[in-house]
Every structure is written in structure tokens, then in C-alpha cells.
Amino acid sequence: MSKALHYINLAGILAVAGLCVVQWVANRSLNLDVARLTRVGFEQAAKLEEARKARADCAADLEGFRDRVTQASQAERAASEQVTKLTRELGQAVAERDGAQGSLSAWEKAVADRDAQIKLGNEQIGKLAATRDQAVARYNELAEKYSGVVKDLNEARAQLAAAKAAPEKK
């Protein structure tokens, strides 16, 4: 009986150790994903800041170009060919700016999608942590019950040994 209990105890310990290893692997994977997503978030934030600076620079360049066009039209009304050329270039710059704004909008949508994925990942991490905490609580309860059973068994064995020793002394 004692050996069987030891083997059952060993099997239980191995099962709990296996569960711990599986949980550790899952937590490690999730932590690596969180670290990767955080790094990507920082990279995307830096790219967004660069895009905003480039947009501000383009807007400043566009304003400067508009000023030059105004000065050129005031100074040289007779050069209609030059004015037409500058107007065409201005249209191209506006189209490029609009294209850049469209790209920025698409990028902002992608960032919003990424943030939603990060939020979903964080929720999943929270659920896994709660599941892990429940498993640990159940394990602790089982360990307490096991300790009680072992204590009761040891007391019963001591009483049995005492009972056997008492008739021998007589």
C-alpha cells in the first residue's frame, strides 16, 4: 500500500511538473509576442512622427512655393508661359500632398488595427493569467488536502504501531 501511494504521489508530482512546464512555455510565448508587438509599436510611432515632420516640411515648402508664385505673378504679368508652368507644378505638389495624406490615413488605420490586435492580445494574456491563477489555487488546495491525508495516515500508522506494541509489552 505504501509503495503504491508513493507511485501515485510521484505520478501526481510529475503531472503537476508537466503542467508547470506547459504553462511556462505558453507564458514565454505570450511574453515574447508582447515584447515584439511593443517594439513594433515604438517603431510605428517613430515612423508616424517622421511622416508628420515630413508633412509639416511639405506644407512649409508648399507655402513658400505659393509665396514665390504670388511674387512672380505680381512682378511679371507678361510672362504667362512661366505662370502656366508654375501653376502646373503647384498642381503636382498639391496632388503629391493629397497622395501623402491618403497614405497617412491608410497608415493611421493600420496603426489603429494594430492597436486593436495588441488590445486583444492583452485581453488574452489576462484570461490566461486568470486561468493560471485558478490552476495554482486548485493545486494549492490539492496539496493541502494531500498534506492532511498524509498527516492522518502517519497518525493512524503511529496508533497502529502503538496498539501492536502495547500487547507485546504485556
Backbone as a printed PyTorch tensor [residue, N CA C, xyz], in Angstrom:
tensor([[[  0.8400,  -1.1910,   0.0000],
         [  0.0000,   0.0000,   0.0000],
         [  0.8780,   1.2450,   0.0000]],

        [[  1.9330,   1.2360,   0.8130],
         [  2.8070,   2.4010,   0.9260],
         [  3.5220,   2.6850,  -0.3860]],

        [[  3.9780,   1.6050,  -1.0420],
         [  4.6780,   1.8040,  -2.3240],
         [  3.7100,   2.3410,  -3.3750]],

        [[  2.5160,   1.8440,  -3.3780],
         [  1.5200,   2.3070,  -4.3590],
         [  1.2490,   3.7850,  -4.1370]],

        [[  1.1420,   4.1910,  -2.8860],
         [  0.9080,   5.6030,  -2.5820],
         [  2.0960,   6.4450,  -3.0410]],

        [[  3.2930,   5.9390,  -2.8740],
         [  4.4860,   6.6720,  -3.3460],
         [  4.4520,   6.8250,  -4.8620]],

        [[  4.0450,   5.7450,  -5.5480],
         [  3.9860,   5.8400,  -7.0170],
         [  2.8910,   6.7880,  -7.4680]],

        [[  1.7800,   6.7420,  -6.7810],
         [  0.6900,   7.6850,  -7.1080],
         [  1.1610,   9.1060,  -6.8480]],

        [[  1.8430,   9.3020,  -5.7370],
         [  2.3830,  10.6260,  -5.3930],
         [  3.3790,  11.0750,  -6.4610]],

        [[  4.2530,  10.1710,  -6.8830],
         [  5.2360,  10.5100,  -7.9300],
         [  4.5310,  10.8890,  -9.2230]],

        [[  3.5080,  10.1410,  -9.5850],
         [  2.7600,  10.4360, -10.8240],
         [  2.0950,  11.8040, -10.7170]],

        [[  1.5410,  12.1120,  -9.5510],
         [  0.9130,  13.4280,  -9.3580],
         [  1.9310,  14.5540,  -9.4770]],

        [[  3.0720,  14.3490,  -8.8580],
         [  4.1270,  15.3760,  -8.9240],
         [  4.5990,  15.5640, -10.3590]],

        [[  4.7690,  14.4700, -11.0830],
         [  5.1890,  14.5740, -12.4930],
         [  4.1230,  15.2700, -13.3270]],

        [[  2.8580,  14.9840, -13.0540],
         [  1.7700,  15.6440, -13.7930],
         [  1.7790,  17.1440, -13.5230]],

        [[  1.9500,  17.5230, -12.2680],
         [  1.9860,  18.9490, -11.9170],
         [  3.2150,  19.6040, -12.5470]],

        [[  4.3520,  18.9150, -12.5280],
         [  5.5600,  19.4710, -13.1510],
         [  5.3500,  19.6480, -14.6430]],

        [[  4.7010,  18.6790, -15.2840],
         [  4.4050,  18.7950, -16.7200],
         [  3.4890,  19.9830, -16.9850]],

        [[  2.4680,  20.1440, -16.1450],
         [  1.5590,  21.2780, -16.2870],
         [  2.3110,  22.5890, -16.1330]],

        [[  3.2140,  22.6550, -15.1780],
         [  4.0240,  23.8730, -14.9780],
         [  4.8670,  24.1720, -16.2170]],

        [[  5.4540,  23.1490, -16.7950],
         [  6.2800,  23.3480, -17.9960],
         [  5.4260,  23.8570, -19.1450]],

        [[  4.2470,  23.2590, -19.3310],
         [  3.3520,  23.7060, -20.4110],
         [  2.9430,  25.1510, -20.1880]],

        [[  2.5940,  25.4980, -18.9480],
         [  2.1970,  26.8740, -18.6430],
         [  3.3630,  27.8250, -18.8630]],

        [[  4.5600,  27.4200, -18.4780],
         [  5.7310,  28.2740, -18.6770],
         [  5.9600,  28.5310, -20.1540]],

        [[  5.8340,  27.4890, -20.9720],
         [  6.0320,  27.6430, -22.4200],
         [  4.9970,  28.6160, -22.9810]],

        [[  3.7530,  28.4660, -22.5640],
         [  2.6920,  29.3580, -23.0590],
         [  2.9640,  30.7950, -22.6230]],

        [[  3.3240,  30.9870, -21.3640],
         [  3.6120,  32.3410, -20.8700],
         [  4.8150,  32.9340, -21.5780]],

        [[  5.8180,  32.1370, -21.8350],
         [  7.0120,  32.6440, -22.5140],
         [  6.6560,  33.1090, -23.9180]],

        [[  5.8600,  32.3180, -24.5990],
         [  5.4380,  32.6770, -25.9600],
         [  4.6520,  33.9780, -25.9540]],

        [[  3.7370,  34.0900, -25.0120],
         [  2.9450,  35.3230, -24.9330],
         [  3.8200,  36.5220, -24.5920]],

        [[  4.7610,  36.3400, -23.6820],
         [  5.6500,  37.4460, -23.3210],
         [  6.5140,  37.8650, -24.5020]],

        [[  6.9570,  36.8970, -25.2840],
         [  7.7400,  37.2420, -26.4770],
         [  6.8840,  38.0060, -27.4780]],

        [[  5.6350,  37.5840, -27.6320],
         [  4.7230,  38.3010, -28.5390],
         [  4.4760,  39.7240, -28.0570]],

        [[  4.2730,  39.8960, -26.7510],
         [  4.0490,  41.2360, -26.2010],
         [  5.2790,  42.1120, -26.4380]],

        [[  6.4670,  41.5600, -26.2150],
         [  7.6920,  42.3330, -26.4260],
         [  7.8370,  42.7180, -27.8920]],

        [[  7.5300,  41.7730, -28.7820],
         [  7.6400,  42.0580, -30.2160],
         [  6.6370,  43.1280, -30.6270]],

        [[  5.4070,  43.0040, -30.1460],
         [  4.3790,  43.9760, -30.5050],
         [  4.6940,  45.3550, -29.9220]],

        [[  5.2760,  45.3890, -28.7340],
         [  5.6690,  46.6680, -28.1480],
         [  6.7650,  47.3140, -28.9870]],

        [[  7.7380,  46.5070, -29.4120],
         [  8.8160,  47.0400, -30.2460],
         [  8.2600,  47.5770, -31.5680]],

        [[  7.3470,  46.8140, -32.1560],
         [  6.7310,  47.2530, -33.4130],
         [  5.9590,  48.5460, -33.1900]],

        [[  5.2820,  48.6450, -32.0470],
         [  4.5430,  49.8750, -31.7260],
         [  5.4640,  51.0760, -31.6440]],

        [[  6.6150,  50.9040, -30.9980],
         [  7.5630,  52.0130, -30.9080],
         [  8.1100,  52.3740, -32.2820]],

        [[  8.3790,  51.3660, -33.1010],
         [  8.8760,  51.6360, -34.4500],
         [  7.8220,  52.3740, -35.2710]],

        [[  6.5810,  51.9420, -35.1440],
         [  5.4990,  52.5930, -35.8910],
         [  5.2950,  54.0290, -35.4040]],

        [[  5.4240,  54.2460, -34.0950],
         [  5.2840,  55.6040, -33.5640],
         [  6.3940,  56.5070, -34.1050]],

        [[  7.6090,  55.9760, -34.2030],
         [  8.7210,  56.7650, -34.7550],
         [  8.4660,  57.0780, -36.2260]],

        [[  7.9680,  56.0940, -36.9740],
         [  7.6660,  56.3330, -38.3870],
         [  6.5570,  57.3730, -38.5400]],

        [[  5.5660,  57.3020, -37.6530],
         [  4.4840,  58.2760, -37.7010],
         [  5.0270,  59.6780, -37.4360]],

        [[  5.9140,  59.7970, -36.4690],
         [  6.4890,  61.1100, -36.1650],
         [  7.2880,  61.6270, -37.3530]],

        [[  8.0480,  60.7390, -38.0070],
         [  8.8030,  61.1490, -39.1930],
         [  7.8590,  61.5950, -40.3020]],

        [[  6.7540,  60.8610, -40.4790],
         [  5.7790,  61.2230, -41.5150],
         [  5.1420,  62.5690, -41.2080]],

        [[  4.8730,  62.8170, -39.9400],
         [  4.2860,  64.1110, -39.5560],
         [  5.2740,  65.2530, -39.8140]],

        [[  6.5370,  65.0060, -39.4870],
         [  7.5450,  66.0410, -39.7420],
         [  7.6870,  66.2910, -41.2360]],

        [[  7.6950,  65.2100, -42.0170],
         [  7.8070,  65.3600, -43.4680],
         [  6.5960,  66.1080, -44.0100]],

        [[  5.4180,  65.8170, -43.4650],
         [  4.2110,  66.5160, -43.9050],
         [  4.3060,  68.0020, -43.5600]],

        [[  4.8000,  68.3130, -42.3660],
         [  4.9580,  69.7190, -41.9810],
         [  5.9660,  70.4120, -42.8940]],

        [[  7.0430,  69.6930, -43.1980],
         [  8.0470,  70.2600, -44.1140],
         [  7.4410,  70.4950, -45.4930]],

        [[  6.6410,  69.5400, -45.9640],
         [  5.9870,  69.6990, -47.2730],
         [  5.0260,  70.8750, -47.2490]],

        [[  4.2840,  71.0110, -46.1520],
         [  3.3450,  72.1300, -46.0400],
         [  4.1010,  73.4540, -46.0420]],

        [[  5.2390,  73.4810, -45.3280],
         [  6.0500,  74.7010, -45.3050],
         [  6.6110,  74.9890, -46.6920]],

        [[  7.0790,  73.9250, -47.3570],
         [  7.5870,  74.0900, -48.7300],
         [  6.4840,  74.5860, -49.6480]],

        [[  5.2870,  74.0300, -49.4820],
         [  4.1640,  74.4310, -50.3230],
         [  3.8150,  75.8950, -50.0910]],

        [[  3.8340,  76.3200, -48.8450],
         [  3.5590,  77.7330, -48.5510],
         [  4.6170,  78.6410, -49.1680]],

        [[  5.8590,  78.2220, -49.0490],
         [  6.9390,  79.0010, -49.6730],
         [  6.7700,  79.0720, -51.1810]],

        [[  6.3700,  77.9660, -51.7640],
         [  6.1600,  77.9280, -53.2150],
         [  5.0110,  78.8420, -53.6050]],

        [[  3.9540,  78.8310, -52.8420],
         [  2.8240,  79.7170, -53.1220],
         [  3.2450,  81.1860, -53.0530]],

        [[  4.0680,  81.5090, -52.0500],
         [  4.5690,  82.8940, -51.9440],
         [  5.3680,  83.2740, -53.1810]],

        [[  6.2160,  82.3470, -53.6280],
         [  7.0280,  82.6520, -54.8210],
         [  6.1440,  82.8240, -56.0530]],

        [[  5.0960,  82.0190, -56.1670],
         [  4.1700,  82.1290, -57.2990],
         [  3.4810,  83.4900, -57.2720]],

        [[  3.0580,  83.8860, -56.0750],
         [  2.3920,  85.1920, -55.9500],
         [  3.3400,  86.3200, -56.3340]],

        [[  4.5670,  86.2570, -55.8480],
         [  5.5550,  87.2920, -56.1850],
         [  5.8500,  87.2940, -57.6810]],

        [[  5.9450,  86.1100, -58.2640],
         [  6.2480,  86.0310, -59.6930],
         [  5.1050,  86.6000, -60.5180]],

        [[  3.8450,  86.3280, -60.1040],
         [  2.7220,  86.8390, -60.8860],
         [  2.6130,  88.3540, -60.7570]],

        [[  2.9320,  88.9010, -59.5890],
         [  2.9030,  90.3520, -59.3980],
         [  4.0460,  91.0260, -60.1580]],

        [[  5.2150,  90.4040, -60.1480],
         [  6.3880,  91.0180, -60.7710],
         [  6.3610,  90.8750, -62.2880]],

        [[  5.8570,  89.7640, -62.8070],
         [  5.9250,  89.5160, -64.2490],
         [  4.5820,  89.0610, -64.7870]],

        [[  3.6940,  89.9410, -64.9900],
         [  2.3880,  89.6070, -65.5450],
         [  2.5080,  89.2340, -67.0250]],

        [[  3.5430,  89.6880, -67.6600],
         [  3.6900,  89.4550, -69.0960],
         [  4.1480,  88.0280, -69.3990]],

        [[  4.7380,  87.3440, -68.4240],
         [  5.3010,  86.0090, -68.6800],
         [  4.2490,  84.9530, -68.3760]],

        [[  3.2130,  84.8540, -69.2010],
         [  2.1060,  83.9180, -68.9540],
         [  2.5630,  82.4670, -69.0810]],

        [[  3.5410,  82.2110, -69.9370],
         [  4.0540,  80.8510, -70.0480],
         [  4.6790,  80.4000, -68.7380]],

        [[  5.4500,  81.2850, -68.1390],
         [  6.1070,  80.9570, -66.8590],
         [  5.0530,  80.7100, -65.7780]],

        [[  4.0150,  81.5440, -65.7870],
         [  2.9630,  81.3910, -64.7880],
         [  2.2340,  80.0580, -64.9820]],

        [[  1.9870,  79.6720, -66.2360],
         [  1.3130,  78.4020, -66.5200],
         [  2.1490,  77.2320, -66.0110]],

        [[  3.4510,  77.3310, -66.2690],
         [  4.3570,  76.2660, -65.8140],
         [  4.3210,  76.1460, -64.2840]],

        [[  4.3950,  77.2820, -63.6050],
         [  4.3820,  77.2520, -62.1360],
         [  3.0370,  76.7420, -61.6020]],

        [[  1.9640,  77.0930, -62.2690],
         [  0.6440,  76.6260, -61.8460],
         [  0.5490,  75.1050, -61.9820]],

        [[  1.0820,  74.5750, -63.0780],
         [  1.0920,  73.1360, -63.2830],
         [  1.9180,  72.4520, -62.1780]],

        [[  3.0900,  72.9980, -61.8590],
         [  3.9260,  72.4260, -60.7990],
         [  3.2220,  72.4870, -59.4440]],

        [[  2.4950,  73.5750, -59.2440],
         [  1.7440,  73.7040, -57.9930],
         [  0.6820,  72.6130, -57.9090]],

        [[  0.0100,  72.3340, -59.0120],
         [ -0.9870,  71.2620, -59.0410],
         [ -0.3690,  69.9150, -58.7230]],

        [[  0.8270,  69.6830, -59.2520],
         [  1.5170,  68.4270, -58.9640],
         [  1.8710,  68.3240, -57.4760]],

        [[  2.3240,  69.4410, -56.9150],
         [  2.6800,  69.4310, -55.4880],
         [  1.4410,  69.1640, -54.6230]],

        [[  0.3230,  69.7620, -54.9990],
         [ -0.9130,  69.5330, -54.2540],
         [ -1.3330,  68.0650, -54.3810]],

        [[ -1.2070,  67.5040, -55.5910],
         [ -1.5530,  66.1000, -55.7860],
         [ -0.6520,  65.1980, -54.9470]],

        [[  0.6240,  65.5150, -54.8920],
         [  1.5550,  64.7340, -54.0650],
         [  1.1860,  64.8450, -52.5960]],

        [[  0.8390,  66.0630, -52.1750],
         [  0.4350,  66.2600, -50.7860],
         [ -0.8180,  65.4550, -50.4790]],

        [[ -1.7950,  65.4850, -51.3950],
         [ -3.0220,  64.7220, -51.2000],
         [ -2.7220,  63.2270, -51.1640]],

        [[ -1.8070,  62.7910, -52.0350],
         [ -1.3960,  61.3820, -52.0110],
         [ -0.7330,  61.0270, -50.6920]],

        [[  0.0810,  61.9320, -50.1970],
         [  0.7390,  61.6890, -48.9120],
         [ -0.2890,  61.6560, -47.7860]],

        [[ -1.3010,  62.5080, -47.8640],
         [ -2.3540,  62.4950, -46.8470],
         [ -3.1450,  61.1910, -46.9100]],

        [[ -3.3980,  60.7050, -48.1140],
         [ -4.0870,  59.4180, -48.2610],
         [ -3.2560,  58.2850, -47.6640]],

        [[ -1.9720,  58.3290, -47.9400],
         [ -1.0840,  57.3050, -47.3800],
         [ -1.0570,  57.3890, -45.8610]],

        [[ -1.0450,  58.6290, -45.3620],
         [ -1.0360,  58.8260, -43.9110],
         [ -2.3230,  58.2900, -43.3020]],

        [[ -3.4490,  58.5070, -43.9600],
         [ -4.7220,  57.9890, -43.4570],
         [ -4.6990,  56.4670, -43.4280]],

        [[ -4.1890,  55.8640, -44.4900],
         [ -4.0960,  54.4030, -44.5300],
         [ -3.1750,  53.8960, -43.4250]],

        [[ -2.0940,  54.5950, -43.2150],
         [ -1.1460,  54.1830, -42.1740],
         [ -1.7910,  54.3170, -40.7930]],

        [[ -2.5280,  55.4120, -40.5670],
         [ -3.2010,  55.5940, -39.2850],
         [ -4.2270,  54.4930, -39.0560]],

        [[ -4.9160,  54.0700, -40.1030],
         [ -5.8680,  52.9630, -39.9780],
         [ -5.1180,  51.6870, -39.6060]],

        [[ -3.9720,  51.4700, -40.2530],
         [ -3.1750,  50.2790, -39.9430],
         [ -2.7140,  50.3090, -38.4860]],

        [[ -2.3330,  51.4700, -37.9970],
         [ -1.9080,  51.5990, -36.5980],
         [ -3.0910,  51.3100, -35.6740]],

        [[ -4.2750,  51.8000, -36.0400],
         [ -5.4600,  51.5330, -35.2280],
         [ -5.7600,  50.0280, -35.2010]],

        [[ -5.6300,  49.3660, -36.3490],
         [ -5.8300,  47.9140, -36.4080],
         [ -4.8060,  47.1980, -35.5350]],

        [[ -3.5590,  47.6520, -35.6180],
         [ -2.5030,  47.0450, -34.8080],
         [ -2.7960,  47.2270, -33.3240]],

        [[ -3.2680,  48.4260, -32.9420],
         [ -3.5900,  48.6810, -31.5420],
         [ -4.7270,  47.7760, -31.0750]],

        [[ -5.6920,  47.5460, -31.9620],
         [ -6.7890,  46.6380, -31.6140],
         [ -6.2510,  45.2270, -31.3920]],

        [[ -5.3140,  44.7940, -32.2330],
         [ -4.7140,  43.4690, -32.0710],
         [ -3.9370,  43.3820, -30.7520]],

        [[ -3.2450,  44.4540, -30.4150],
         [ -2.4910,  44.4850, -29.1500],
         [ -3.4660,  44.3890, -27.9740]],

        [[ -4.5750,  45.1280, -28.0640],
         [ -5.5720,  45.0970, -27.0010],
         [ -6.1410,  43.6880, -26.8590]],

        [[ -6.4320,  43.0580, -27.9910],
         [ -6.9480,  41.6900, -27.9700],
         [ -5.9200,  40.7460, -27.3320]],

        [[ -4.6560,  40.9310, -27.7140],
         [ -3.5890,  40.1090, -27.1290],
         [ -3.4950,  40.3160, -25.6260]],

        [[ -3.6310,  41.5650, -25.1770],
         [ -3.5730,  41.8460, -23.7430],
         [ -4.7430,  41.1900, -23.0130]],

        [[ -5.9260,  41.1950, -23.6290],
         [ -7.0710,  40.5370, -23.0160],
         [ -6.8270,  39.0300, -22.9050]],

        [[ -6.2530,  38.4600, -23.9600],
         [ -5.9600,  37.0300, -23.9250],
         [ -4.9280,  36.7200, -22.8410]],

        [[ -3.9540,  37.5830, -22.7060],
         [ -2.9450,  37.3980, -21.6560],
         [ -3.6180,  37.4370, -20.2860]],

        [[ -4.5510,  38.3800, -20.1070],
         [ -5.2720,  38.4780, -18.8380],
         [ -6.0700,  37.2150, -18.5500]],

        [[ -6.7360,  36.6810, -19.5870],
         [ -7.5140,  35.4560, -19.4040],
         [ -6.5970,  34.2880, -19.0450]],

        [[ -5.4580,  34.1970, -19.7360],
         [ -4.5220,  33.1140, -19.4380],
         [ -3.9700,  33.2410, -18.0160]],

        [[ -3.7120,  34.4740, -17.5900],
         [ -3.2070,  34.6810, -16.2330],
         [ -4.2600,  34.2530, -15.2120]],

        [[ -5.5290,  34.5780, -15.4780],
         [ -6.6010,  34.1710, -14.5660],
         [ -6.7070,  32.6490, -14.5170]],

        [[ -6.6130,  32.0050, -15.6730],
         [ -6.6640,  30.5450, -15.7280],
         [ -5.5010,  29.9440, -14.9530]],

        [[ -4.3220,  30.5270, -15.1450],
         [ -3.1450,  30.0460, -14.4240],
         [ -3.3400,  30.2020, -12.9190]],

        [[ -3.8720,  31.3490, -12.4970],
         [ -4.0820,  31.5860, -11.0660],
         [ -5.0750,  30.5810, -10.4970]],

        [[ -6.1110,  30.2490, -11.2630],
         [ -7.0710,  29.2500, -10.8060],
         [ -6.4000,  27.8840, -10.6660]],

        [[ -5.5690,  27.5380, -11.6430],
         [ -4.8760,  26.2490, -11.5980],
         [ -3.9470,  26.1900, -10.3830]],

        [[ -3.2740,  27.2820, -10.1100],
         [ -2.3710,  27.3180,  -8.9500],
         [ -3.1770,  27.1880,  -7.6620]],

        [[ -4.3280,  27.8650,  -7.6080],
         [ -5.1670,  27.7700,  -6.4060],
         [ -5.6490,  26.3380,  -6.2060]],

        [[ -6.0790,  25.6810,  -7.2980],
         [ -6.5260,  24.2940,  -7.1990],
         [ -5.3690,  23.3890,  -6.7720]],

        [[ -4.2010,  23.6540,  -7.3110],
         [ -3.0300,  22.8580,  -6.9350],
         [ -2.7330,  23.0300,  -5.4420]],

        [[ -2.7930,  24.2730,  -4.9710],
         [ -2.5290,  24.5180,  -3.5470],
         [ -3.5580,  23.8200,  -2.6650]],

        [[ -4.8360,  23.8390,  -3.0960],
         [ -5.8660,  23.1350,  -2.3300],
         [ -5.5740,  21.6360,  -2.3040]],

        [[ -5.2020,  21.1100,  -3.4550],
         [ -4.8750,  19.6860,  -3.5480],
         [ -3.6800,  19.3630,  -2.6410]],

        [[ -2.6850,  20.2300,  -2.6490],
         [ -1.5020,  19.9960,  -1.8140],
         [ -1.8810,  20.0150,  -0.3290]],

        [[ -2.7890,  20.9390,   0.0600],
         [ -3.2320,  20.9860,   1.4510],
         [ -3.9810,  19.6990,   1.8190]],

        [[ -4.8750,  19.2600,   0.9220],
         [ -5.6190,  18.0250,   1.1850],
         [ -4.6580,  16.8430,   1.2800]],

        [[ -3.6900,  16.8080,   0.3850],
         [ -2.7170,  15.7160,   0.3880],
         [ -1.9310,  15.7180,   1.6940]],

        [[ -1.5240,  16.9290,   2.1300],
         [ -0.7850,  17.0160,   3.3950],
         [ -1.6390,  16.5160,   4.5510]],

        [[ -2.9360,  16.8520,   4.5280],
         [ -3.8430,  16.3800,   5.5910],
         [ -3.9550,  14.8750,   5.5670]],

        [[ -4.0900,  14.2950,   4.3750],
         [ -4.2130,  12.8400,   4.2460],
         [ -2.9350,  12.1690,   4.7400]],

        [[ -1.7950,  12.7070,   4.3770],
         [ -0.5170,  12.1300,   4.8210],
         [ -0.3950,  12.2300,   6.3330]],

        [[ -0.8140,  13.3470,   6.8840],
         [ -0.7510,  13.5230,   8.3420],
         [ -1.6600,  12.4910,   9.0250]],

        [[ -2.8920,  12.3570,   8.4930],
         [ -3.8230,  11.3810,   9.0740],
         [ -3.2570,   9.9680,   8.9570]],

        [[ -2.6630,   9.6530,   7.8130],
         [ -2.0820,   8.3350,   7.6060],
         [ -0.9460,   8.0880,   8.5950]],

        [[ -0.1010,   9.0830,   8.7840],
         [  1.0140,   8.9310,   9.7280],
         [  0.5010,   8.7360,  11.1520]],

        [[ -0.5590,   9.4600,  11.5170],
         [ -1.1360,   9.3060,  12.8500],
         [ -1.7400,   7.9020,  13.0150]],

        [[ -2.4290,   7.4470,  11.9530],
         [ -3.0370,   6.1130,  12.0100],
         [ -1.9520,   5.0480,  12.1300]],

        [[ -0.8690,   5.2210,  11.4130],
         [  0.2370,   4.2600,  11.4930],
         [  0.8630,   4.2670,  12.8890]],

        [[  0.9970,   5.4820,  13.4450],
         [  1.5710,   5.5850,  14.7850],
         [  0.6570,   4.9000,  15.8050]],

        [[ -0.6620,   5.1010,  15.6560],
         [ -1.6030,   4.4680,  16.5740],
         [ -1.5740,   2.9550,  16.4050]],

        [[ -1.4890,   2.4940,  15.1500],
         [ -1.4250,   1.0600,  14.8880],
         [ -0.1490,   0.4620,  15.4840]],

        [[  0.9630,   1.1700,  15.3130],
         [  2.2230,   0.6930,  15.8710],
         [  2.1540,   0.6670,  17.3860]],

        [[  1.5120,   1.6970,  17.9750],
         [  1.3720,   1.7500,  19.4290],
         [  0.4890,   0.6070,  19.9170]],

        [[ -0.5670,   0.3210,  19.1510],
         [ -1.5070,  -0.7500,  19.5230],
         [ -0.7980,  -2.1030,  19.4440]],

        [[  0.0400,  -2.2990,  18.4200],
         [  0.7710,  -3.5360,  18.2870],
         [  1.8190,  -3.6720,  19.3820]],

        [[  2.4490,  -2.5560,  19.7630],
         [  3.4950,  -2.5940,  20.7790],
         [  2.9070,  -2.8080,  22.1710]],

        [[  1.6950,  -2.3460,  22.4120],
         [  1.0770,  -2.4630,  23.7220],
         [  0.8470,  -3.9320,  24.1030]],

        [[  0.3200,  -4.7920,  23.2230],
         [  0.1270,  -6.2050,  23.6190],
         [  1.4740,  -6.9100,  23.8050]],

        [[  2.4700,  -6.5410,  23.0930],
         [  3.7640,  -7.1910,  23.2190],
         [  4.4120,  -6.9040,  24.5660]],

        [[  4.1660,  -5.7330,  25.1190],
         [  4.7350,  -5.3610,  26.4070],
         [  4.0810,  -6.1550,  27.5410]],

        [[  2.8860,  -6.5800,  27.3810],
         [  2.1500,  -7.3090,  28.4290],
         [  2.7190,  -8.6600,  28.5610]]])
